[in-house]
Short mmCIF file of C-alpha atoms in Angstrom, two decimals:
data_model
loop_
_atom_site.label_atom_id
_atom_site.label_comp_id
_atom_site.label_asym_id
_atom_site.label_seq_id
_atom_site.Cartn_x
_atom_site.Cartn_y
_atom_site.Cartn_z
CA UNK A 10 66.81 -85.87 191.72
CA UNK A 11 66.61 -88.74 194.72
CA UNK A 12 68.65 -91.86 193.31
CA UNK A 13 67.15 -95.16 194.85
CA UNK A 14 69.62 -95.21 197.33
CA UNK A 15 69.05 -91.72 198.74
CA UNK A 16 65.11 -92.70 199.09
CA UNK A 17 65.45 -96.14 200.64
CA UNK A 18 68.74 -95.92 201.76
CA UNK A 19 69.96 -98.95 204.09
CA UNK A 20 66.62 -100.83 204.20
CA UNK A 21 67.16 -101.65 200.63
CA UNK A 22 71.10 -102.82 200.87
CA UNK A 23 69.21 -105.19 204.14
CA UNK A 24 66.57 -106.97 201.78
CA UNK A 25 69.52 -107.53 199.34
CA UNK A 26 71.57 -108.94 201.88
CA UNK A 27 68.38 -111.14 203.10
CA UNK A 28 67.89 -112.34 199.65
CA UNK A 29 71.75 -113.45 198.94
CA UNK A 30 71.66 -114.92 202.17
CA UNK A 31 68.44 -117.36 201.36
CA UNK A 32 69.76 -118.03 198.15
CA UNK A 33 72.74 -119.17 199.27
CA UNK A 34 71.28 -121.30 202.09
CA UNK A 35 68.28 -123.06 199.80
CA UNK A 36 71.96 -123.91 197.78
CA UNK A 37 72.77 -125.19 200.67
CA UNK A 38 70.01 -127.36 201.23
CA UNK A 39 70.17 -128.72 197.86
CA UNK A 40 73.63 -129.80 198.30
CA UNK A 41 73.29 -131.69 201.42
CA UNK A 42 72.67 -135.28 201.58
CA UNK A 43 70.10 -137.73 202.49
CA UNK A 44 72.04 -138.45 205.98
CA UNK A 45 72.53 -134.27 206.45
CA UNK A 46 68.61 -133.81 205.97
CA UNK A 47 67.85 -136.93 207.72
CA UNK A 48 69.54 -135.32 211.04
CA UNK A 49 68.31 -131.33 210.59
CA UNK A 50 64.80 -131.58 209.42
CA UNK A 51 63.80 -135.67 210.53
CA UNK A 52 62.40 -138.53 209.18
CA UNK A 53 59.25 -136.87 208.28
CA UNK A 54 60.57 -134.07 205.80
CA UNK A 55 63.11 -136.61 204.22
CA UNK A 56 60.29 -139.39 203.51
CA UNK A 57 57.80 -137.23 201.78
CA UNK A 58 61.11 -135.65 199.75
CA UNK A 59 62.13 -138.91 198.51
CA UNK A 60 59.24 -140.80 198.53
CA UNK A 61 58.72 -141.20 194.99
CA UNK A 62 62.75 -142.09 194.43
CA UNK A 63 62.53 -144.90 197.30
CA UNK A 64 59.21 -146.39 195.76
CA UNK A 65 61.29 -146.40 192.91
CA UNK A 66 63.81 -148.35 193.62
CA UNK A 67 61.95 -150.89 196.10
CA UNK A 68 60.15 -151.25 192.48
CA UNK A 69 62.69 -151.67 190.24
CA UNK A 70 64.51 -154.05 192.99
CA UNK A 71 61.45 -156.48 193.18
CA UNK A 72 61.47 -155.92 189.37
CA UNK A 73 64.62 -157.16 189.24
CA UNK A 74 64.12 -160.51 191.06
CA UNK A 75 60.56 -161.08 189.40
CA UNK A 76 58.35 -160.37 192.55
CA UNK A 77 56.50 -157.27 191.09
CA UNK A 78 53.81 -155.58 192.62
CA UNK A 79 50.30 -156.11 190.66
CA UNK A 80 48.70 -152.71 192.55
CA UNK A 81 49.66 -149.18 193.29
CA UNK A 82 52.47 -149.04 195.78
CA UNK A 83 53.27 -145.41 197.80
CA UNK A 84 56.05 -144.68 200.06
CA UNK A 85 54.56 -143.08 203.82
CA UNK A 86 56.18 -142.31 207.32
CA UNK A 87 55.33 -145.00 210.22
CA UNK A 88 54.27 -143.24 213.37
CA UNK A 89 55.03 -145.11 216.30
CA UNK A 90 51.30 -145.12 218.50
CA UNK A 91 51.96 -144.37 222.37
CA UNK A 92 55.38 -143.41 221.36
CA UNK A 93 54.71 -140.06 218.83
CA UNK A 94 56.58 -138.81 216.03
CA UNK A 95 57.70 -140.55 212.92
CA UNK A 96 60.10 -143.64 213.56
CA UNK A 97 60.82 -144.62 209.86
CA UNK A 98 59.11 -145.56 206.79
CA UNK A 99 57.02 -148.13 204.78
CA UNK A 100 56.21 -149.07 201.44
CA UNK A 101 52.41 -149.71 200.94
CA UNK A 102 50.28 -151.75 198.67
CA UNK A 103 46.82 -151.94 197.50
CA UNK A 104 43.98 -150.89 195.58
CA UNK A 105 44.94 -147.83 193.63
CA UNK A 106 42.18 -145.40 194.79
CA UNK A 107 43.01 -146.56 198.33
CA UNK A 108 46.31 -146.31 198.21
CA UNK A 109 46.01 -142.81 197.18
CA UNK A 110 44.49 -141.74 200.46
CA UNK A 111 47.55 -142.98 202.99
CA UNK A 112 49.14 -140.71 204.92
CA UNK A 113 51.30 -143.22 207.48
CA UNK A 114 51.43 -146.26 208.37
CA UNK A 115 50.52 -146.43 212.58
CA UNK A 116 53.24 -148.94 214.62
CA UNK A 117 51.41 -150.83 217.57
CA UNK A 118 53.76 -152.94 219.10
CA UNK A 119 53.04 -155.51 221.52
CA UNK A 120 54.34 -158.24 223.80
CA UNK A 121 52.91 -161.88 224.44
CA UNK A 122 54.35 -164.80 226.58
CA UNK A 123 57.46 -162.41 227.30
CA UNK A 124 59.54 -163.62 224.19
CA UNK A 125 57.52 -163.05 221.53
CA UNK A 126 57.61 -159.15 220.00
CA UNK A 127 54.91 -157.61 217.47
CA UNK A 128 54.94 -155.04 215.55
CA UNK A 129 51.01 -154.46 214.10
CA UNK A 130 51.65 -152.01 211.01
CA UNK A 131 48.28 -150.20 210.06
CA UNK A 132 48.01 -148.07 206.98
CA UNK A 133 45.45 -145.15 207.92
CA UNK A 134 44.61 -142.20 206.29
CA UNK A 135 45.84 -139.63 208.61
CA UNK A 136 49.23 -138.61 209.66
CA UNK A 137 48.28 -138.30 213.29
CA UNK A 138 47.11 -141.16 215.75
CA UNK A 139 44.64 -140.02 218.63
CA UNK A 140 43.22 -143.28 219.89
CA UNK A 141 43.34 -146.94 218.11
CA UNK A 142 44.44 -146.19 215.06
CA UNK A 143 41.55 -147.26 212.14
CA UNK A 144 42.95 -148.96 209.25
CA UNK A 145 42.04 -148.71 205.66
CA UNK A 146 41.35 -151.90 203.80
CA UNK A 147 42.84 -153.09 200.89
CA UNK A 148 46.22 -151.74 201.72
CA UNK A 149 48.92 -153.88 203.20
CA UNK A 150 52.66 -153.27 203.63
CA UNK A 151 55.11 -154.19 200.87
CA UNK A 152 58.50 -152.81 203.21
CA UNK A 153 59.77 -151.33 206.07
CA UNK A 154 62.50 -148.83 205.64
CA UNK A 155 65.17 -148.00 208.63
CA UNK A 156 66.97 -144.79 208.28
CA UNK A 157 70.46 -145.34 209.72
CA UNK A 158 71.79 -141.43 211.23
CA UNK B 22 81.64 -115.94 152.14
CA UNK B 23 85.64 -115.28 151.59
CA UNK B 24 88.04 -117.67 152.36
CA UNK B 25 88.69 -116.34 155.92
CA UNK B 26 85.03 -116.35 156.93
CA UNK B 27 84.81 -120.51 155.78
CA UNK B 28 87.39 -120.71 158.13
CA UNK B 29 85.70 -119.00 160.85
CA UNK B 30 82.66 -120.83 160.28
CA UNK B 31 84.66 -124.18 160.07
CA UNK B 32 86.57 -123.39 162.94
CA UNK B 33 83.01 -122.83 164.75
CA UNK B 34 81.99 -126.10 163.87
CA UNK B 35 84.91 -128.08 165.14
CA UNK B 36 84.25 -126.28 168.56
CA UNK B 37 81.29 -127.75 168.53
CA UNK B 38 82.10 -130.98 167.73
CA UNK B 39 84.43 -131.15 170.47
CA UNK B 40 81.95 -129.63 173.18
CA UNK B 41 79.28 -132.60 172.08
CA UNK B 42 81.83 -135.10 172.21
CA UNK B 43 82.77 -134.14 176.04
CA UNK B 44 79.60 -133.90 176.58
CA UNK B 45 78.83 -137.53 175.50
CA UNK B 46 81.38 -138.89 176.24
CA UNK B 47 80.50 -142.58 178.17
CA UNK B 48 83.52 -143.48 179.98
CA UNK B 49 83.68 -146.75 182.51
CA UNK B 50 85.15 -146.92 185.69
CA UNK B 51 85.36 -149.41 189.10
CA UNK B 52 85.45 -148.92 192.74
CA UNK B 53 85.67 -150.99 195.79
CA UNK B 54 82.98 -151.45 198.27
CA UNK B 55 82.61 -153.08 201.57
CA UNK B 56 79.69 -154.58 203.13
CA UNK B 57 79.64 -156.23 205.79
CA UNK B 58 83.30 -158.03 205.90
CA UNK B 59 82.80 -158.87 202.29
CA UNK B 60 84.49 -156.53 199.72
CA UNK B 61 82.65 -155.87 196.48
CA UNK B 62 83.80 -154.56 193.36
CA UNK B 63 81.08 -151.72 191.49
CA UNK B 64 81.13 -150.95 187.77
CA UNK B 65 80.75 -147.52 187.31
CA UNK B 66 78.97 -145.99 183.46
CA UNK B 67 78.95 -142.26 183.52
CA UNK B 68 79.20 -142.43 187.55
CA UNK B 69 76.20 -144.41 187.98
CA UNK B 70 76.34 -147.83 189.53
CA UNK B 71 75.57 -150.37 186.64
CA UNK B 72 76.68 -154.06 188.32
CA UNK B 73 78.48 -154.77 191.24
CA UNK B 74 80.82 -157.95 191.38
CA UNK B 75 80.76 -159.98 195.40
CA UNK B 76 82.89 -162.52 194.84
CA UNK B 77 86.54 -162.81 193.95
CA UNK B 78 87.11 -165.72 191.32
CA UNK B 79 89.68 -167.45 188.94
CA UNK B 80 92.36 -165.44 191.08
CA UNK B 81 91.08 -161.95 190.36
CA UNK B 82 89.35 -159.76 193.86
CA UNK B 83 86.07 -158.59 193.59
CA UNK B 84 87.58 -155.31 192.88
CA UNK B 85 90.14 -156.97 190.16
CA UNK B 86 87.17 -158.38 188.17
CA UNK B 87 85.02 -155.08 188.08
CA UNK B 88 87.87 -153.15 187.03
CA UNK B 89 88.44 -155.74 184.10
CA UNK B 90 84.69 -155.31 183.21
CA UNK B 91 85.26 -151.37 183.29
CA UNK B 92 88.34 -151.82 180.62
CA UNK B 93 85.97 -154.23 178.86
CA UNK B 94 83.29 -152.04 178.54
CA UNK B 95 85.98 -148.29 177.98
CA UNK B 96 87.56 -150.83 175.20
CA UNK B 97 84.13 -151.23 173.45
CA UNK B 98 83.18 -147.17 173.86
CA UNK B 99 86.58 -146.74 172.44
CA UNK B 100 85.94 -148.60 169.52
CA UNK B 101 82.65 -146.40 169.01
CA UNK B 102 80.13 -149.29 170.32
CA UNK B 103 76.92 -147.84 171.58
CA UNK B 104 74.13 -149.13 173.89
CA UNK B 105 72.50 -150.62 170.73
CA UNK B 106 75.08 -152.96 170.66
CA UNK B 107 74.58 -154.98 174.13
CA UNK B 108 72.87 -158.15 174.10
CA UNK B 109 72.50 -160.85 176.80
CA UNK B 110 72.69 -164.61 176.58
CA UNK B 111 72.36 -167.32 177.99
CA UNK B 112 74.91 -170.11 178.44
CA UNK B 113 73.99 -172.64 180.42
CA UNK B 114 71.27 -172.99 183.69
CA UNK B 115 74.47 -171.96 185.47
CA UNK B 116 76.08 -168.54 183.31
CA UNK B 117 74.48 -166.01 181.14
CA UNK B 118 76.53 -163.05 179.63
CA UNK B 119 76.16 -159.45 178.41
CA UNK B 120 78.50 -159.18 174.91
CA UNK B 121 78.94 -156.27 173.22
CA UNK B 122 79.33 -156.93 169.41
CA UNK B 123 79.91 -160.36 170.21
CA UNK B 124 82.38 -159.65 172.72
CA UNK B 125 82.15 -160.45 176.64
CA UNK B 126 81.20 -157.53 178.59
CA UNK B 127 80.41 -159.70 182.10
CA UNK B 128 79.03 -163.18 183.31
CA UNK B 129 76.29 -163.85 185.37
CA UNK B 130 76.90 -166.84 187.53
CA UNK B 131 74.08 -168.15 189.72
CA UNK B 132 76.02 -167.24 192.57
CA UNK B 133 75.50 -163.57 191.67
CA UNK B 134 72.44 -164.71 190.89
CA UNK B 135 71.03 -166.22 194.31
CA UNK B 136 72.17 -162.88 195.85
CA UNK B 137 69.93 -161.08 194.17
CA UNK B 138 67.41 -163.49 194.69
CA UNK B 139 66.92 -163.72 191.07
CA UNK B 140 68.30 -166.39 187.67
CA UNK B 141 71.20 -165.60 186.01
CA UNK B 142 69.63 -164.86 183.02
CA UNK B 143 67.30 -162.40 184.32
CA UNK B 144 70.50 -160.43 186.46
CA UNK B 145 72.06 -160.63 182.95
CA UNK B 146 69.12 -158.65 182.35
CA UNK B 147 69.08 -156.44 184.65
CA UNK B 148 72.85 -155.33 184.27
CA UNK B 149 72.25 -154.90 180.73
CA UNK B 150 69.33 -152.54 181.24
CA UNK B 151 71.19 -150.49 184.21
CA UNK B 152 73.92 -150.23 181.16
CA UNK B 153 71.81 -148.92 178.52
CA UNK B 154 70.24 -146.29 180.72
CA UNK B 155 74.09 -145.19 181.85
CA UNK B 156 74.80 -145.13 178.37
CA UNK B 157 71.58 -142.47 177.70
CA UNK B 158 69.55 -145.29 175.83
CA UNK B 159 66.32 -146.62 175.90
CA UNK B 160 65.28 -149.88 177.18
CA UNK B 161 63.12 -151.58 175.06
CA UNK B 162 59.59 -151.43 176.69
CA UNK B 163 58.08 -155.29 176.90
CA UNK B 164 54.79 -155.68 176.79
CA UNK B 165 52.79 -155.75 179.23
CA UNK B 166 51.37 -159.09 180.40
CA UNK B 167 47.27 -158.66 180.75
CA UNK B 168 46.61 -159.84 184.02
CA UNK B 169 43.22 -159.51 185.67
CA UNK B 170 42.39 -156.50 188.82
CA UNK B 171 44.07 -157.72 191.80
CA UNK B 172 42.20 -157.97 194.49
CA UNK B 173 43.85 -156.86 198.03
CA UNK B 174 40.97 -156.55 200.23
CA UNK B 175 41.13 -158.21 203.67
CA UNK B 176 39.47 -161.53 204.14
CA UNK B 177 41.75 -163.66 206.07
CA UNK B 178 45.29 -163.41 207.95
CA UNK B 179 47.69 -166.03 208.45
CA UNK B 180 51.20 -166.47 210.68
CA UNK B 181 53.87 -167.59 208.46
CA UNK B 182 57.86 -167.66 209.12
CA UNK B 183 59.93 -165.35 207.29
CA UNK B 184 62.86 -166.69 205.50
CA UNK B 185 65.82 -164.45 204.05
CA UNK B 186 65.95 -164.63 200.10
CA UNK B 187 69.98 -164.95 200.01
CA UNK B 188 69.45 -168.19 202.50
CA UNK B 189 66.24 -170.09 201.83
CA UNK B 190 65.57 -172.27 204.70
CA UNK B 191 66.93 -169.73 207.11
CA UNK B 192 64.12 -168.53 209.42
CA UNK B 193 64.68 -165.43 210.82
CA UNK B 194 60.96 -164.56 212.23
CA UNK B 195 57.32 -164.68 211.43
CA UNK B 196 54.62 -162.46 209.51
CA UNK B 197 51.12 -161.80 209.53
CA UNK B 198 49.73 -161.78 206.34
CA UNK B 199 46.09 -160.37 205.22
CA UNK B 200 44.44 -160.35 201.63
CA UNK B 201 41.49 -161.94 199.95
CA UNK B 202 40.99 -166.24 201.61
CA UNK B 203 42.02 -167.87 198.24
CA UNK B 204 45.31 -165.95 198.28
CA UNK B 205 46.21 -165.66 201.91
CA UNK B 206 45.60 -169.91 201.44
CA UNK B 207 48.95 -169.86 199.20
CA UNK B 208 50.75 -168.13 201.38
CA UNK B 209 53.38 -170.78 202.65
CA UNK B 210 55.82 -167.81 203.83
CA UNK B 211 57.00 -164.26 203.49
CA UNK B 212 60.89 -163.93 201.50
CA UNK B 213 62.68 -161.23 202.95
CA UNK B 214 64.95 -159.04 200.58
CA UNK B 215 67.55 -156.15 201.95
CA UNK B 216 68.50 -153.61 199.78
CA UNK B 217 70.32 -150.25 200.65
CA UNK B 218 68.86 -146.57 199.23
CA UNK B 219 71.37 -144.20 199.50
CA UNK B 220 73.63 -145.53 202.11
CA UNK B 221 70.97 -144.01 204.56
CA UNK B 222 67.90 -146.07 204.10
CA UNK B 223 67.92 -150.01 204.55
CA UNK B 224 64.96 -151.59 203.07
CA UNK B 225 63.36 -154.58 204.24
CA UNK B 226 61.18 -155.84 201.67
CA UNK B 227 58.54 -158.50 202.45
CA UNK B 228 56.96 -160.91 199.50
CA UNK B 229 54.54 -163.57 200.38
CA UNK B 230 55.39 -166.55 198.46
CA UNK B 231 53.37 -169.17 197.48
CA UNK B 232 56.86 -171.51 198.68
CA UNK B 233 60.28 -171.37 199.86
CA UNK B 234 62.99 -172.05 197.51
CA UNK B 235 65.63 -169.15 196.00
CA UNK B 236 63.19 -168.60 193.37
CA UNK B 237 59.55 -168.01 195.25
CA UNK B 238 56.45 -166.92 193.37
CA UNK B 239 55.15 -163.67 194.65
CA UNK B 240 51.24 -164.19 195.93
CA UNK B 241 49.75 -161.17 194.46
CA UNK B 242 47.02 -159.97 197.09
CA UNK B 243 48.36 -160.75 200.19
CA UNK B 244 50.45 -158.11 201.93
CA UNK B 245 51.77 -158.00 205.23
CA UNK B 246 50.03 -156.33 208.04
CA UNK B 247 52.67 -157.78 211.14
CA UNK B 248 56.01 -158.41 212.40
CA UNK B 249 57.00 -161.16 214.76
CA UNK B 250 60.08 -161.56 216.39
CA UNK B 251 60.98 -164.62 219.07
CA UNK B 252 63.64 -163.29 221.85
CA UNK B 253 65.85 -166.00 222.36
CA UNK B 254 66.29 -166.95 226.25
CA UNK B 255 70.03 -166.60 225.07
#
């Protein structure tokens, strides 16, 4: 009689050795911190990890000093327009039903009189920018988060 | 049962006892921290953060004074105190305090109190809720205060400065605010709070306030939409 080993022989010990392998790395991944993600999978992948612990806190903080938020409040990537890619994060607020639908917030900055520097946040309802970006009303931004590598 | 298995089962049970104990045990404990220049002293329940002390005072560091709240607080879990037994109060417009069966735990001085942008009684607060939920208790939930639907939609926009929370007065750039007209109207400026997530993530947090003072009312409504900053020639 064929034992399992006889039948499948090595293919079997290489899907073992796969599976320890991604076990040990997804242990791996759990392990690391906020700074370790930050710099192997970006800004992206870390904000919509922890974006229910950072709304958290920016909560409890304005909590904390009486300034609370009377609206739903969700934390979202800012994607810098003309620039690409995500550049950090913000906390918006608004109208619950809006608030559900934001993807990112869209960065337009701009220059006037050569001293003065703006940054236009927009919360829209995409995570990609092709064009001006369209904003959706009744959200506004509560914070902007830097992430510090 | 025979005598030896009551001792069995005995002995069972004081294994147990001991594994529960260990495993709620609440133990206190303080470590330095530097931001900035400053040093700070943190107060530690369980390894979780509960207060953190900035300012060295009656000849006792930063450090010094957290690690006397620590031995207040492993003095009190010694004596079998639990988190039912906190309580804050206030002592004057300038202190309030978080006892622990009527003994002093810590004191919240308005200096502590302007850095966290908030009164002394309310950080008193604060530290006694991040205590409690160290300890595994429950914070009492308050009742919420019916408020009518906010409305956020956009109406109107208005440039105010921005003014740091820690140093009221201190303007350190400008905002665009939106919302509905009536509330963008009480918008005399946006109060800047920076708090730290993780040691990663720095948060800038922007409140229109209805005036500038180290205790601003929030405007609910009105949210920022831009940041200005004024390059100084230098």
């Amino acid at each position: 009689m064929k034992t399992l080993r006889d039948r499948f022989g090595g293919r079997l010990m290489l899907v073992v050795v796969a599976l320890v392998v991604v076990a040990l790395m997804s242990g791996t991944v759990y392990a690391l911190d906020i700074g370790s993600l930050l710099k192997i999978f970006g800004i992206g992948y870390v904000v919509k990890t922890f974006s229910g612990d950072i709304n958290s806190f920016i909560n409890k903080t304005l909590g904390e000093r009486g300034a609370e938020i009377r609206g739903a409040t969700k934390v979202v990537p800012i994607l810098s327009v003309g620039g690409g890619g995500f550049i950090g994060a913000a906390q918006v607020v608004g109208v619950p039903s809006k608030v559900q639908t934001i993807k990112a917030v869209a960065q337009v900055e701009a220059k006037f009189q050569d001293r003065f520097r703006m940054r236009v946040l927009i919360p829209i309802s995409t995570e990609t920018v092709s064009g001006a970006p369209k904003g959706v009303s009744g959200v506004g931004v509560s914070t902007v988060l830097d992430f510090g590598i | 049962m025979n005598k030896r298995g009551l001792w069995r089962v005995a002995l069972a049970l004081a294994t147990l006892m001991c594994v529960a104990a260990t495993a709620f045990a609440v133990e206190a404990a303080a470590r330095t921290r530097t931001w900035g220049d400053r040093e700070e002293g943190e107060v530690l329940v369980n390894d979780a953060v509960v207060m953190r002390i900035r300012s060295a005072a009656g000849g006792y560091s930063a450090t010094q004074r957290a690690e006397l709240v620590a031995a207040r607080l492993n003095g009190a879990f010694a004596a079998g105190e639990s988190w039912q037994d906190l309580r804050i109060g206030q002592v004057n417009d300038e202190q309030a305090v978080v006892t622990k069966q009527g003994r002093l735990i810590v004191t919240a001085d308005r200096f502590h109190a302007q850095v966290n942008g908030t009164t002394p009684t309310m950080l008193a607060r604060a530290w006694e809720t991040n205590l409690v939920q160290a300890m595994g208790g429950e914070v009492a939930a308050q009742a919420a205060p019916v408020s009518p639907e906010v409305d956020w939609e956009r109406q109107a926009d208005k440039i105010v400065p921005i003014f740091s929370i820690g140093t009221p007065g201190v303007s350190i750039g400008a905002a665009r605010v939106v919302g509905p007209a009536a509330q963008v109207g009480k918008v005399k400026a946006v109060a800047q709070v920076e708090a730290q997530f993780k040691d990663v993530v720095r948060a800038h947090i922007y409140i229109p306030v209805s005036s500038i003072s180290t205790h601003p009312e929030r405007v609910q409504g009105a949210s920022v939409e831009a940041l200005i900053d004024y390059n100084m020639p230098f």
